Every structure is written in structure tokens, then in C-alpha cells.
Amino acid sequence: MALHSQNVLAALDSFRIEVPSWGFADTGTRFGKFVQDSAASTLEEKFSDAGQVHHFTGVCPTVALHVLWDLPAGTDLREVVKLSDKYGVRAGSINPNVFQDQEYKHGSLANERPEVRQRALDHILDSVLLAKQLGCRDVAPWLADGSNYPGTANIRHRKQWIAEAFHKVHEALGPNQRLLVEYKPFEPAFYHSDIGDWGMALLLARAAGPKAFVLVDTGHHYQAQNIEQIVAWLLSENMMGGFHFNDRRYADDDLTLGSIDPYQIFRVFAEIRHWEWEFRQRADIAYMIDQSHNLKNKVEAMIQTVMTAQLLYAKAVLIDHEALQKARTEQRLIDAENCYKDAYETDCRPILRDWRKSHGLAEDPLQAFRASGYTERTSRERGVRKKGASSYA
Ligand code: RM4
Ligand code: MN
Ligand code: MN
């Protein structure tokens, strides 16, 4: 056990997770928005909130930015760099937005109209440039493209248009940049989504070029789909680029990671750790959070998420991969399964506390954040949210 704790401590040293800027802003549902006085409405406030998450957890040095929400045309990037210095968090993945403008009513890169496709492509190319200028590695477009009624879309043409556009985006990438292709089975489109599953994302990424990989948003699957199998296949194809972590009960609910099915996330980490054990190297995967909380305090929810991610990761590190592989080879099913169970059922909270202590962090980041009075201060300073001035994520 002592040895295993050492493994966990060492593994936690390199575990980083990115927070989304949009997780700090006021958001809501299709039916309404409940504003919080302390919610961020400017980029500075988002950096400030993300800085708090990093300050108390020590593992979130980057914040994902959504181009239209955070870096609208005319944004002075030097200001963004200043914010990084001031709040101690850097810009992370850059998320183009080709889904909210009126032009995209019938799609973006897969629109029937070439001028709309071009506009969407130009925006994504601009996003690549922004990412370069900010020193960001990953550009992660998510397309809302799809159709609502059978027969209304030429699915093959649309696939081809997206493939051609992604190829052009790929050509624009810097040597260390990556294109992450995200998929989602439905919503906003309810008949077909152009990038509807991991297989479609994989083919598009492959066609784009060697710096394109798949992004798995854990909320973007049908009920009961085996996400860890998808992860295992992507690892085996060397195509696993990153995650958008969140939990869900019904659809793309964007609930707090591990709130509904923590064992699911553990199983995802288990596949990654097993690959790392087998190949004796760390998988190059961007762990990112994609959540928006309309009811919970946003910074608290993000800290809760990060702590949950660390905990589930730590449990996966505890898996005895030698024993697991041996049990598999010898077809001892119960023993193999129990390798998972034993690790999952181990209480890793004491190890996490030790890890935090050894890094000069508060043992309980959530309590420490609450005690800091940040929410009270920002509630006062930021005042009452303006109505309808925010985005949905
Ligand atoms: C989508 C998808 C994208 C996110 C948007 C806001 O459902 O998850 O990653 O950027 O929401
Ligand atoms: Mn996502
Ligand atoms: Mn989503």
C-alpha cells in the first residue's frame, strides 16, 4: 500500500486539468437563466475566477477560451497576456464558435451555401491564429451542424465539406498545435448531426492530418454507451486527443463530473492508466472540463470538479495492472474485475490531502476557498447580473 501511495503521489504531480471560461459566466437552460451576483461577465472576471480554482487546487494552470464569448474581434491580445500574469492562469484550448450567429441557422462548415462555409472556415482559421499568438496548443471546434428532418440534408456532401475545411485548418496549424475534433450525437440537431460520434470524428481527424485528434466530451454519448471502450480504441489508434469532462443523466446535461456516475470516469482513467502501464509512457491527452452550473456557485463547483477528477484519477492509479493483466490472461474474471473494485473502493482522500500538504496547498481547497471570502467580495463588486447578456454552454 505504501508503495502504491507513492505511485499516486507521483502521478498526481503531473495531473493537470483545464477549466472552461464559460463555466464561470451566467448560463441557464432553454427555459430561463438564474443569475448569480458573483458570476463573471468579463474576460478579466473569468481569469480571476479561474485563477482562484488554480490557486486552491494547484492543478489548473490553463483556462479554455471560447472565441466569440471571450475574444471578440478587436480584442487586444496583450490584454489577455496581462490577465494571465495578473491571475496566474494562461489561455488554454481555443474554441471557435460557429454555432451562434444567424448565418449558421442551417449549419456552418456543412452549410449548403458556400459563402457561409467560407465564413465558418475563416473564423476557425482566425482562431488558429489567435491560438498561435497566445501560445495555445489546441484548437477545438465543435460543430452544431446537422438537420432536424429526414431527407433535408445531403449527408455525404456535408461530410466532404467538413473534411475539406478541416484539412485547410490543419494546414494552418503551427508545428506544435493540434486540431481536436469533437462529436455529439444530437442537440441542437435532432435528426442527424454531421459529426455524430467518435468514428466520424476519427475519420475527419485522420483526413485532416497527423496533428488532428479526437476530443471526447463525456456528455456527448447515447445512454449506456461504453465511453471507456471508445477511449481504449482511440488510444490504440493513437487518436485520443483530449477530454471535455462533465457528467450526465439524460443528455448533454453538463453536470458536475462524477456526480451521477463516478465509476464511469474511473473506468475511463483505468483505460488510460493501463495503456500507460503497457507502453511505459504518459499518454498525451488534454484533460479539460466542459461544464456550466446554473444553480451551484460556479467557482465552488469547479473546485469540486477538480477535486473529483483528482480523486478518480488517483483511484485509477491504484489499479494493480500486473495483477489485472495476469488475471485477464488466465481468464480469472472475478480477480480481474476485483482489481478495478479494490482500487475504486480505496479511500484516496487521505492521499490527496497528503499530496496537497506536500505542495503547500490547503488540504481542503473547497473550504479554503469559502473561507477566503472571494464569493462575498465578487458578489458585492460585480453586482447584479445584467439580463440576457450571456451565453449557453
Ligand atoms: C457543446 C460542446 C462544446 C462547447 C459548447 C458550448 O455542447 O460541448 O464543446 O464548447 O457546447
Ligand atoms: Mn464539449
Ligand atoms: Mn456539450
mmCIF file of C-alpha atoms and ligand atoms in Angstrom:
data_model
loop_
_atom_site.group_PDB
_atom_site.id
_atom_site.type_symbol
_atom_site.label_atom_id
_atom_site.label_comp_id
_atom_site.label_asym_id
_atom_site.label_seq_id
_atom_site.Cartn_x
_atom_site.Cartn_y
_atom_site.Cartn_z
ATOM 1 C CA MET A 1 0.000 0.000 0.000
ATOM 2 C CA ALA A 2 2.814 2.399 0.922
ATOM 3 C CA LEU A 3 4.337 1.810 -2.481
ATOM 4 C CA HIS A 4 1.007 2.390 -4.130
ATOM 5 C CA SER A 5 0.522 5.670 -2.284
ATOM 6 C CA GLN A 6 3.888 6.744 -3.626
ATOM 7 C CA ASN A 7 2.706 5.955 -7.139
ATOM 8 C CA VAL A 8 -0.385 8.039 -6.614
ATOM 9 C CA LEU A 9 1.589 10.974 -5.243
ATOM 10 C CA ALA A 10 3.945 10.843 -8.219
ATOM 11 C CA ALA A 11 1.092 10.524 -10.720
ATOM 12 C CA LEU A 12 -0.770 13.434 -9.178
ATOM 13 C CA ASP A 13 2.293 15.602 -9.744
ATOM 14 C CA SER A 14 1.696 15.529 -13.465
ATOM 15 C CA PHE A 15 -2.094 15.549 -13.464
ATOM 16 C CA ARG A 16 -3.416 18.837 -14.842
ATOM 17 C CA ILE A 17 -6.921 19.770 -15.821
ATOM 18 C CA GLU A 18 -8.176 22.798 -17.728
ATOM 19 C CA VAL A 19 -11.186 24.849 -16.660
ATOM 20 C CA PRO A 20 -13.608 26.462 -19.137
ATOM 21 C CA SER A 21 -14.082 30.241 -19.105
ATOM 22 C CA TRP A 22 -17.780 29.719 -19.818
ATOM 23 C CA GLY A 23 -18.172 27.766 -16.600
ATOM 24 C CA PHE A 24 -17.828 30.992 -14.645
ATOM 25 C CA ALA A 25 -20.424 33.021 -16.541
ATOM 26 C CA ASP A 26 -24.158 33.153 -16.006
ATOM 27 C CA THR A 27 -25.830 30.452 -18.033
ATOM 28 C CA GLY A 28 -29.159 28.732 -17.850
ATOM 29 C CA THR A 29 -31.445 26.339 -19.554
ATOM 30 C CA ARG A 30 -33.710 26.657 -22.575
ATOM 31 C CA PHE A 31 -36.323 27.925 -20.158
ATOM 32 C CA GLY A 32 -34.573 30.536 -18.147
ATOM 33 C CA LYS A 33 -31.440 31.839 -16.619
ATOM 34 C CA PHE A 34 -30.772 32.280 -12.920
ATOM 35 C CA VAL A 35 -28.180 34.925 -12.371
ATOM 36 C CA GLN A 36 -25.619 34.952 -9.604
ATOM 37 C CA ASP A 37 -24.170 38.195 -8.350
ATOM 38 C CA SER A 38 -20.705 36.658 -8.242
ATOM 39 C CA ALA A 39 -20.805 35.172 -11.762
ATOM 40 C CA ALA A 40 -18.194 36.503 -14.180
ATOM 41 C CA SER A 41 -19.223 38.656 -17.090
ATOM 42 C CA THR A 42 -15.916 39.947 -18.396
ATOM 43 C CA LEU A 43 -12.811 38.125 -19.514
ATOM 44 C CA GLU A 44 -10.970 39.617 -16.558
ATOM 45 C CA GLU A 45 -13.552 38.202 -14.169
ATOM 46 C CA LYS A 46 -13.285 34.788 -15.812
ATOM 47 C CA PHE A 47 -9.496 34.841 -15.487
ATOM 48 C CA SER A 48 -9.879 35.934 -11.899
ATOM 49 C CA ASP A 49 -12.248 33.037 -11.133
ATOM 50 C CA ALA A 50 -10.079 30.516 -12.963
ATOM 51 C CA GLY A 51 -7.124 31.894 -11.010
ATOM 52 C CA GLN A 52 -8.958 31.044 -7.795
ATOM 53 C CA VAL A 53 -9.502 27.452 -8.892
ATOM 54 C CA HIS A 54 -5.807 27.139 -9.684
ATOM 55 C CA HIS A 55 -4.749 28.908 -6.510
ATOM 56 C CA PHE A 56 -6.633 26.487 -4.292
ATOM 57 C CA THR A 57 -6.169 23.249 -6.253
ATOM 58 C CA GLY A 58 -2.744 23.848 -7.824
ATOM 59 C CA VAL A 59 -3.572 21.807 -10.915
ATOM 60 C CA CYS A 60 -5.467 24.144 -13.263
ATOM 61 C CA PRO A 61 -2.905 26.465 -14.859
ATOM 62 C CA THR A 62 -4.915 26.992 -18.039
ATOM 63 C CA VAL A 63 -8.366 28.246 -18.936
ATOM 64 C CA ALA A 64 -10.172 27.289 -22.146
ATOM 65 C CA LEU A 65 -11.428 30.268 -24.111
ATOM 66 C CA HIS A 66 -14.441 30.455 -26.388
ATOM 67 C CA VAL A 67 -13.514 32.859 -29.160
ATOM 68 C CA LEU A 68 -16.722 34.846 -29.602
ATOM 69 C CA TRP A 69 -17.534 34.959 -25.911
ATOM 70 C CA ASP A 70 -14.037 35.798 -24.710
ATOM 71 C CA LEU A 71 -12.019 37.196 -27.591
ATOM 72 C CA PRO A 72 -14.414 39.149 -29.809
ATOM 73 C CA ALA A 73 -12.994 40.942 -32.849
ATOM 74 C CA GLY A 74 -10.751 43.767 -31.795
ATOM 75 C CA THR A 75 -9.595 42.133 -28.565
ATOM 76 C CA ASP A 76 -6.078 43.249 -27.753
ATOM 77 C CA LEU A 77 -4.230 40.029 -27.074
ATOM 78 C CA ARG A 78 -1.683 41.881 -24.974
ATOM 79 C CA GLU A 79 -4.510 42.448 -22.514
ATOM 80 C CA VAL A 80 -5.124 38.718 -22.377
ATOM 81 C CA VAL A 81 -1.454 38.140 -21.597
ATOM 82 C CA LYS A 82 -1.673 40.780 -18.868
ATOM 83 C CA LEU A 83 -4.620 38.939 -17.359
ATOM 84 C CA SER A 84 -2.588 35.728 -17.362
ATOM 85 C CA ASP A 85 0.177 37.435 -15.437
ATOM 86 C CA LYS A 86 -2.222 39.079 -13.033
ATOM 87 C CA TYR A 87 -4.261 35.991 -12.187
ATOM 88 C CA GLY A 88 -1.700 33.227 -12.664
ATOM 89 C CA VAL A 89 -3.538 31.230 -15.332
ATOM 90 C CA ARG A 90 -2.785 31.033 -19.056
ATOM 91 C CA ALA A 91 -5.090 30.709 -22.025
ATOM 92 C CA GLY A 92 -5.535 27.029 -22.863
ATOM 93 C CA SER A 93 -7.546 25.461 -25.642
ATOM 94 C CA ILE A 94 -9.138 27.844 -28.097
ATOM 95 C CA ASN A 95 -12.737 27.059 -29.004
ATOM 96 C CA PRO A 96 -14.000 28.608 -32.237
ATOM 97 C CA ASN A 97 -17.684 29.438 -32.282
ATOM 98 C CA VAL A 98 -19.539 28.660 -35.493
ATOM 99 C CA PHE A 99 -22.910 27.979 -33.957
ATOM 100 C CA GLN A 100 -24.454 31.132 -32.587
ATOM 101 C CA ASP A 101 -24.596 33.631 -35.458
ATOM 102 C CA GLN A 102 -27.730 33.911 -37.582
ATOM 103 C CA GLU A 103 -25.771 32.846 -40.674
ATOM 104 C CA TYR A 104 -25.346 29.422 -39.143
ATOM 105 C CA LYS A 105 -29.030 28.671 -38.877
ATOM 106 C CA HIS A 106 -28.600 25.849 -41.401
ATOM 107 C CA GLY A 107 -25.090 24.899 -40.404
ATOM 108 C CA SER A 108 -21.528 26.202 -40.613
ATOM 109 C CA LEU A 109 -18.849 24.149 -42.381
ATOM 110 C CA ALA A 110 -21.613 21.870 -43.675
ATOM 111 C CA ASN A 111 -23.931 24.623 -44.864
ATOM 112 C CA GLU A 112 -25.321 24.303 -48.387
ATOM 113 C CA ARG A 113 -24.214 27.847 -49.104
ATOM 114 C CA PRO A 114 -20.508 28.189 -49.951
ATOM 115 C CA GLU A 115 -20.251 31.706 -48.543
ATOM 116 C CA VAL A 116 -21.443 30.503 -45.139
ATOM 117 C CA ARG A 117 -18.996 27.598 -45.230
ATOM 118 C CA GLN A 118 -16.235 30.056 -46.079
ATOM 119 C CA ARG A 119 -17.231 32.349 -43.247
ATOM 120 C CA ALA A 120 -17.094 29.461 -40.782
ATOM 121 C CA LEU A 121 -13.749 28.320 -42.116
ATOM 122 C CA ASP A 122 -12.353 31.853 -41.872
ATOM 123 C CA HIS A 123 -13.439 32.043 -38.258
ATOM 124 C CA ILE A 124 -11.739 28.759 -37.417
ATOM 125 C CA LEU A 125 -8.591 29.879 -39.254
ATOM 126 C CA ASP A 126 -8.680 33.130 -37.276
ATOM 127 C CA SER A 127 -8.976 31.011 -34.150
ATOM 128 C CA VAL A 128 -5.848 29.076 -35.132
ATOM 129 C CA LEU A 129 -4.025 32.374 -35.489
ATOM 130 C CA LEU A 130 -5.310 33.585 -32.129
ATOM 131 C CA ALA A 131 -4.158 30.348 -30.567
ATOM 132 C CA LYS A 132 -0.714 30.802 -32.111
ATOM 133 C CA GLN A 133 -0.434 34.343 -30.859
ATOM 134 C CA LEU A 134 -1.446 33.313 -27.353
ATOM 135 C CA GLY A 135 0.871 30.293 -27.381
ATOM 136 C CA CYS A 136 -2.021 27.832 -27.179
ATOM 137 C CA ARG A 137 -1.638 24.326 -28.437
ATOM 138 C CA ASP A 138 -5.154 23.061 -29.027
ATOM 139 C CA VAL A 139 -7.853 24.414 -31.311
ATOM 140 C CA ALA A 140 -11.122 22.653 -30.586
ATOM 141 C CA PRO A 141 -14.038 23.415 -32.874
ATOM 142 C CA TRP A 142 -17.377 21.894 -32.043
ATOM 143 C CA LEU A 143 -19.903 21.961 -34.882
ATOM 144 C CA ALA A 144 -23.605 22.247 -34.186
ATOM 145 C CA ASP A 145 -24.247 21.235 -37.807
ATOM 146 C CA GLY A 146 -26.954 18.770 -38.559
ATOM 147 C CA SER A 147 -30.571 18.581 -39.615
ATOM 148 C CA ASN A 148 -33.920 18.145 -37.944
ATOM 149 C CA TYR A 149 -35.884 16.302 -40.622
ATOM 150 C CA PRO A 150 -35.185 13.275 -42.779
ATOM 151 C CA GLY A 151 -34.354 13.999 -46.374
ATOM 152 C CA THR A 152 -33.463 17.653 -45.854
ATOM 153 C CA ALA A 153 -29.672 17.339 -45.973
ATOM 154 C CA ASN A 154 -27.151 15.749 -48.281
ATOM 155 C CA ILE A 155 -25.193 13.930 -45.608
ATOM 156 C CA ARG A 156 -22.362 12.905 -47.954
ATOM 157 C CA HIS A 157 -21.793 16.386 -49.334
ATOM 158 C CA ARG A 158 -21.778 17.813 -45.852
ATOM 159 C CA LYS A 159 -19.204 15.261 -44.682
ATOM 160 C CA GLN A 160 -16.997 16.183 -47.619
ATOM 161 C CA TRP A 161 -17.273 19.918 -46.931
ATOM 162 C CA ILE A 162 -16.266 19.430 -43.319
ATOM 163 C CA ALA A 163 -13.368 17.178 -44.322
ATOM 164 C CA GLU A 164 -12.073 19.765 -46.797
ATOM 165 C CA ALA A 165 -12.356 22.565 -44.262
ATOM 166 C CA PHE A 166 -10.605 20.616 -41.506
ATOM 167 C CA HIS A 167 -7.816 19.826 -43.915
ATOM 168 C CA LYS A 168 -7.334 23.555 -44.511
ATOM 169 C CA VAL A 169 -7.433 24.226 -40.789
ATOM 170 C CA HIS A 170 -4.817 21.546 -40.318
ATOM 171 C CA GLU A 171 -2.549 23.197 -42.893
ATOM 172 C CA ALA A 172 -2.687 26.408 -40.884
ATOM 173 C CA LEU A 173 -1.601 24.776 -37.606
ATOM 174 C CA GLY A 174 1.794 25.602 -36.159
ATOM 175 C CA PRO A 175 4.261 22.757 -35.606
ATOM 176 C CA ASN A 176 3.144 22.187 -32.022
ATOM 177 C CA GLN A 177 -0.515 22.860 -32.475
ATOM 178 C CA ARG A 178 -3.306 20.337 -32.655
ATOM 179 C CA LEU A 179 -6.808 20.234 -34.042
ATOM 180 C CA LEU A 180 -9.223 18.447 -31.723
ATOM 181 C CA VAL A 181 -12.386 17.162 -33.367
ATOM 182 C CA GLU A 182 -15.371 16.931 -31.029
ATOM 183 C CA TYR A 183 -18.512 14.913 -31.700
ATOM 184 C CA LYS A 184 -22.023 14.931 -30.308
ATOM 185 C CA PRO A 185 -24.943 12.655 -31.243
ATOM 186 C CA PHE A 186 -27.753 15.199 -31.065
ATOM 187 C CA GLU A 187 -28.685 18.700 -29.937
ATOM 188 C CA PRO A 188 -29.157 21.222 -31.377
ATOM 189 C CA ALA A 189 -29.888 18.994 -34.387
ATOM 190 C CA PHE A 190 -32.394 16.261 -33.668
ATOM 191 C CA TYR A 191 -32.401 14.135 -36.792
ATOM 192 C CA HIS A 192 -28.761 13.918 -37.796
ATOM 193 C CA SER A 193 -25.585 15.590 -36.509
ATOM 194 C CA ASP A 194 -22.786 15.910 -39.026
ATOM 195 C CA ILE A 195 -20.145 14.811 -36.528
ATOM 196 C CA GLY A 196 -22.345 12.463 -34.580
ATOM 197 C CA ASP A 197 -19.951 10.001 -32.995
ATOM 198 C CA TRP A 198 -16.335 9.115 -32.336
ATOM 199 C CA GLY A 199 -15.998 7.170 -35.577
ATOM 200 C CA MET A 200 -16.989 10.180 -37.654
ATOM 201 C CA ALA A 201 -14.671 12.389 -35.624
ATOM 202 C CA LEU A 202 -11.873 9.867 -36.090
ATOM 203 C CA LEU A 203 -12.288 9.743 -39.873
ATOM 204 C CA LEU A 204 -12.379 13.526 -40.108
ATOM 205 C CA ALA A 205 -9.326 13.888 -37.895
ATOM 206 C CA ARG A 206 -7.437 11.287 -39.936
ATOM 207 C CA ALA A 207 -8.373 13.040 -43.167
ATOM 208 C CA ALA A 208 -7.285 16.405 -41.750
ATOM 209 C CA GLY A 209 -3.736 15.290 -40.995
ATOM 210 C CA PRO A 210 -1.366 13.974 -38.326
ATOM 211 C CA LYS A 211 -1.912 16.838 -35.900
ATOM 212 C CA ALA A 212 -5.635 16.206 -35.627
ATOM 213 C CA PHE A 213 -7.085 14.060 -32.858
ATOM 214 C CA VAL A 214 -10.444 13.231 -31.336
ATOM 215 C CA LEU A 215 -11.942 15.087 -28.410
ATOM 216 C CA VAL A 216 -14.226 13.024 -26.189
ATOM 217 C CA ASP A 217 -16.838 15.044 -24.343
ATOM 218 C CA THR A 218 -18.156 12.615 -21.768
ATOM 219 C CA GLY A 219 -21.632 14.146 -22.040
ATOM 220 C CA HIS A 220 -21.869 13.518 -25.776
ATOM 221 C CA HIS A 221 -22.991 9.914 -25.923
ATOM 222 C CA TYR A 222 -26.188 7.985 -26.010
ATOM 223 C CA GLN A 223 -27.473 6.473 -22.818
ATOM 224 C CA ALA A 224 -25.453 3.452 -21.710
ATOM 225 C CA GLN A 225 -22.779 3.887 -24.395
ATOM 226 C CA ASN A 226 -19.452 2.418 -23.315
ATOM 227 C CA ILE A 227 -17.221 5.505 -23.251
ATOM 228 C CA GLU A 228 -14.163 3.704 -21.908
ATOM 229 C CA GLN A 229 -14.243 1.375 -24.898
ATOM 230 C CA ILE A 230 -14.193 4.393 -27.190
ATOM 231 C CA VAL A 231 -11.230 5.713 -25.222
ATOM 232 C CA ALA A 232 -9.451 2.370 -25.486
ATOM 233 C CA TRP A 233 -9.961 2.285 -29.257
ATOM 234 C CA LEU A 234 -8.780 5.852 -29.668
ATOM 235 C CA LEU A 235 -5.702 5.093 -27.569
ATOM 236 C CA SER A 236 -4.959 2.072 -29.660
ATOM 237 C CA GLU A 237 -5.317 4.176 -32.832
ATOM 238 C CA ASN A 238 -3.146 6.930 -31.296
ATOM 239 C CA MET A 239 -6.035 9.337 -31.836
ATOM 240 C CA MET A 240 -7.057 10.233 -28.288
ATOM 241 C CA GLY A 241 -6.534 13.999 -28.125
ATOM 242 C CA GLY A 242 -8.448 15.267 -25.142
ATOM 243 C CA PHE A 243 -11.499 15.212 -22.948
ATOM 244 C CA HIS A 244 -14.286 17.541 -22.128
ATOM 245 C CA PHE A 245 -15.260 16.222 -18.728
ATOM 246 C CA ASN A 246 -18.718 16.525 -17.268
ATOM 247 C CA ASP A 247 -21.395 14.146 -16.101
ATOM 248 C CA ARG A 248 -24.864 13.500 -17.400
ATOM 249 C CA ARG A 249 -28.016 11.620 -16.607
ATOM 250 C CA TYR A 250 -30.080 12.072 -19.757
ATOM 251 C CA ALA A 251 -28.427 14.105 -22.498
ATOM 252 C CA ASP A 252 -25.697 16.750 -22.642
ATOM 253 C CA ASP A 253 -26.541 17.804 -19.101
ATOM 254 C CA ASP A 254 -23.168 19.371 -18.257
ATOM 255 C CA LEU A 255 -23.486 18.199 -14.659
ATOM 256 C CA THR A 256 -20.555 18.117 -12.284
ATOM 257 C CA LEU A 257 -18.051 15.375 -13.089
ATOM 258 C CA GLY A 258 -18.710 12.239 -11.087
ATOM 259 C CA SER A 259 -21.986 13.492 -9.670
ATOM 260 C CA ILE A 260 -24.044 10.802 -11.401
ATOM 261 C CA ASP A 261 -21.642 8.002 -12.294
ATOM 262 C CA PRO A 262 -18.159 8.343 -10.814
ATOM 263 C CA TYR A 263 -17.321 4.733 -11.688
ATOM 264 C CA GLN A 264 -17.696 5.651 -15.378
ATOM 265 C CA ILE A 265 -14.939 8.253 -15.152
ATOM 266 C CA PHE A 266 -12.803 5.868 -13.130
ATOM 267 C CA ARG A 267 -13.134 3.320 -15.930
ATOM 268 C CA VAL A 268 -12.034 5.922 -18.455
ATOM 269 C CA PHE A 269 -8.954 6.724 -16.367
ATOM 270 C CA ALA A 270 -8.377 2.992 -15.906
ATOM 271 C CA GLU A 271 -8.076 2.509 -19.674
ATOM 272 C CA ILE A 272 -5.607 5.360 -19.900
ATOM 273 C CA ARG A 273 -3.530 4.125 -16.983
ATOM 274 C CA HIS A 274 -3.479 0.615 -18.412
ATOM 275 C CA TRP A 275 -2.203 1.948 -21.731
ATOM 276 C CA GLU A 276 0.426 3.981 -19.885
ATOM 277 C CA TRP A 277 1.482 0.934 -17.881
ATOM 278 C CA GLU A 278 1.718 -1.217 -21.006
ATOM 279 C CA PHE A 279 3.664 1.314 -23.069
ATOM 280 C CA ARG A 280 5.672 2.770 -20.179
ATOM 281 C CA GLN A 281 4.849 6.347 -21.150
ATOM 282 C CA ARG A 282 2.345 9.029 -20.358
ATOM 283 C CA ALA A 283 -0.497 9.415 -22.819
ATOM 284 C CA ASP A 284 -0.500 12.898 -24.346
ATOM 285 C CA ILE A 285 -4.084 13.788 -23.523
ATOM 286 C CA ALA A 286 -5.575 17.180 -22.687
ATOM 287 C CA TYR A 287 -7.877 16.846 -19.688
ATOM 288 C CA MET A 288 -10.410 19.644 -19.847
ATOM 289 C CA ILE A 289 -13.646 20.409 -18.079
ATOM 290 C CA ASP A 290 -16.698 21.440 -20.084
ATOM 291 C CA GLN A 291 -19.386 22.270 -17.569
ATOM 292 C CA SER A 292 -21.644 25.129 -16.749
ATOM 293 C CA HIS A 293 -23.504 25.279 -13.499
ATOM 294 C CA ASN A 294 -26.602 27.370 -13.389
ATOM 295 C CA LEU A 295 -27.513 26.557 -9.795
ATOM 296 C CA LYS A 296 -24.262 25.913 -7.941
ATOM 297 C CA ASN A 297 -21.751 28.601 -7.090
ATOM 298 C CA LYS A 298 -19.513 28.478 -10.132
ATOM 299 C CA VAL A 299 -16.046 28.625 -8.604
ATOM 300 C CA GLU A 300 -17.049 26.172 -5.899
ATOM 301 C CA ALA A 301 -18.485 23.778 -8.478
ATOM 302 C CA MET A 302 -15.283 23.975 -10.480
ATOM 303 C CA ILE A 303 -13.149 23.257 -7.414
ATOM 304 C CA GLN A 304 -15.454 20.359 -6.555
ATOM 305 C CA THR A 305 -14.995 19.047 -10.104
ATOM 306 C CA VAL A 306 -11.222 19.284 -9.983
ATOM 307 C CA MET A 307 -11.112 17.507 -6.631
ATOM 308 C CA THR A 308 -13.354 14.766 -8.010
ATOM 309 C CA ALA A 309 -11.196 14.371 -11.094
ATOM 310 C CA GLN A 310 -8.074 14.034 -8.951
ATOM 311 C CA LEU A 311 -9.765 11.535 -6.689
ATOM 312 C CA LEU A 312 -10.988 9.323 -9.525
ATOM 313 C CA TYR A 313 -7.626 9.572 -11.245
ATOM 314 C CA ALA A 314 -5.867 8.592 -8.002
ATOM 315 C CA LYS A 315 -8.127 5.541 -7.699
ATOM 316 C CA ALA A 316 -7.232 4.536 -11.253
ATOM 317 C CA VAL A 317 -3.533 4.892 -10.429
ATOM 318 C CA LEU A 318 -4.054 2.377 -7.633
ATOM 319 C CA ILE A 319 -5.048 -0.376 -10.063
ATOM 320 C CA ASP A 320 -2.554 -3.198 -9.945
ATOM 321 C CA HIS A 321 -2.011 -3.518 -13.682
ATOM 322 C CA GLU A 322 0.343 -6.530 -13.426
ATOM 323 C CA ALA A 323 -2.228 -8.462 -11.472
ATOM 324 C CA LEU A 324 -5.001 -7.264 -13.742
ATOM 325 C CA GLN A 325 -3.269 -8.358 -16.906
ATOM 326 C CA LYS A 326 -2.336 -11.714 -15.382
ATOM 327 C CA ALA A 327 -5.927 -12.320 -14.302
ATOM 328 C CA ARG A 328 -7.127 -11.419 -17.792
ATOM 329 C CA THR A 329 -4.628 -13.741 -19.419
ATOM 330 C CA GLU A 330 -5.608 -16.575 -17.114
ATOM 331 C CA GLN A 331 -9.279 -15.751 -17.556
ATOM 332 C CA ARG A 332 -9.899 -15.284 -13.847
ATOM 333 C CA LEU A 333 -12.807 -12.927 -14.315
ATOM 334 C CA ILE A 334 -13.623 -12.181 -10.712
ATOM 335 C CA ASP A 335 -9.993 -11.454 -9.888
ATOM 336 C CA ALA A 336 -9.682 -9.150 -12.878
ATOM 337 C CA GLU A 337 -12.855 -7.326 -12.010
ATOM 338 C CA ASN A 338 -11.753 -7.010 -8.411
ATOM 339 C CA CYS A 339 -8.561 -5.257 -9.490
ATOM 340 C CA TYR A 340 -10.880 -2.439 -10.535
ATOM 341 C CA LYS A 341 -13.108 -2.743 -7.474
ATOM 342 C CA ASP A 342 -10.258 -2.816 -4.961
ATOM 343 C CA ALA A 343 -8.792 0.341 -6.428
ATOM 344 C CA TYR A 344 -12.116 2.081 -6.803
ATOM 345 C CA GLU A 345 -13.191 1.322 -3.284
ATOM 346 C CA THR A 346 -9.976 2.585 -1.716
ATOM 347 C CA ASP A 347 -10.488 5.881 0.031
ATOM 348 C CA CYS A 348 -7.937 8.129 -1.661
ATOM 349 C CA ARG A 349 -8.912 11.285 0.153
ATOM 350 C CA PRO A 350 -6.080 10.946 2.727
ATOM 351 C CA ILE A 351 -3.526 10.583 -0.098
ATOM 352 C CA LEU A 352 -4.968 13.667 -1.780
ATOM 353 C CA ARG A 353 -4.668 15.600 1.453
ATOM 354 C CA ASP A 354 -1.038 14.481 1.801
ATOM 355 C CA TRP A 355 -0.333 15.470 -1.775
ATOM 356 C CA ARG A 356 -1.812 18.933 -1.213
ATOM 357 C CA LYS A 357 0.069 19.388 2.051
ATOM 358 C CA SER A 358 3.348 18.481 0.383
ATOM 359 C CA HIS A 359 2.673 21.133 -2.270
ATOM 360 C CA GLY A 360 1.826 23.872 0.177
ATOM 361 C CA LEU A 361 -1.867 23.756 -0.708
ATOM 362 C CA ALA A 362 -4.856 23.726 1.584
ATOM 363 C CA GLU A 363 -5.888 20.162 2.419
ATOM 364 C CA ASP A 364 -9.466 21.058 1.578
ATOM 365 C CA PRO A 365 -9.458 23.521 -1.328
ATOM 366 C CA LEU A 366 -13.227 23.976 -1.219
ATOM 367 C CA GLN A 367 -13.267 25.011 2.419
ATOM 368 C CA ALA A 368 -10.217 27.194 1.926
ATOM 369 C CA PHE A 369 -11.874 28.938 -0.987
ATOM 370 C CA ARG A 370 -15.039 29.520 1.035
ATOM 371 C CA ALA A 371 -13.073 30.876 3.949
ATOM 372 C CA SER A 372 -11.292 33.339 1.664
ATOM 373 C CA GLY A 373 -14.436 35.439 1.252
ATOM 374 C CA TYR A 374 -13.945 35.642 -2.525
ATOM 375 C CA THR A 375 -17.583 34.978 -3.374
ATOM 376 C CA GLU A 376 -18.801 37.637 -0.946
ATOM 377 C CA ARG A 377 -16.338 40.130 -2.376
ATOM 378 C CA THR A 378 -17.115 39.431 -6.031
ATOM 379 C CA SER A 379 -20.857 39.408 -5.315
ATOM 380 C CA ARG A 380 -20.540 42.913 -3.960
ATOM 381 C CA GLU A 381 -18.203 44.163 -6.652
ATOM 382 C CA ARG A 382 -19.834 42.557 -9.667
ATOM 383 C CA GLY A 383 -23.310 43.455 -8.586
ATOM 384 C CA VAL A 384 -26.478 42.231 -10.115
ATOM 385 C CA ARG A 385 -26.065 40.481 -13.448
ATOM 386 C CA LYS A 386 -27.490 42.110 -16.489
ATOM 387 C CA LYS A 387 -30.320 40.156 -18.016
ATOM 388 C CA GLY A 388 -29.737 38.128 -21.170
ATOM 389 C CA ALA A 389 -26.123 39.115 -21.687
ATOM 390 C CA SER A 390 -24.604 35.709 -21.531
ATOM 391 C CA SER A 391 -24.024 32.506 -23.373
ATOM 392 C CA TYR A 392 -25.091 28.920 -23.120
ATOM 393 C CA ALA A 393 -22.593 26.144 -22.798
HETATM 394 C C1 RM4 B 1 -21.227 21.993 -26.836
HETATM 395 C C2 RM4 B 1 -19.889 21.328 -26.807
HETATM 396 C C3 RM4 B 1 -18.755 22.294 -26.915
HETATM 397 C C4 RM4 B 1 -18.948 23.517 -26.100
HETATM 398 C C5 RM4 B 1 -20.311 24.084 -26.378
HETATM 399 C C6 RM4 B 1 -20.539 25.344 -25.607
HETATM 400 O O1 RM4 B 1 -22.242 21.129 -26.410
HETATM 401 O O2 RM4 B 1 -19.760 20.565 -25.654
HETATM 402 O O3 RM4 B 1 -17.552 21.684 -26.518
HETATM 403 O O4 RM4 B 1 -17.974 24.433 -26.470
HETATM 404 O O5 RM4 B 1 -21.274 23.138 -26.046
HETATM 405 MN MN MN B 2 -17.689 19.921 -25.142
HETATM 406 MN MN MN B 3 -21.604 19.698 -24.671
#
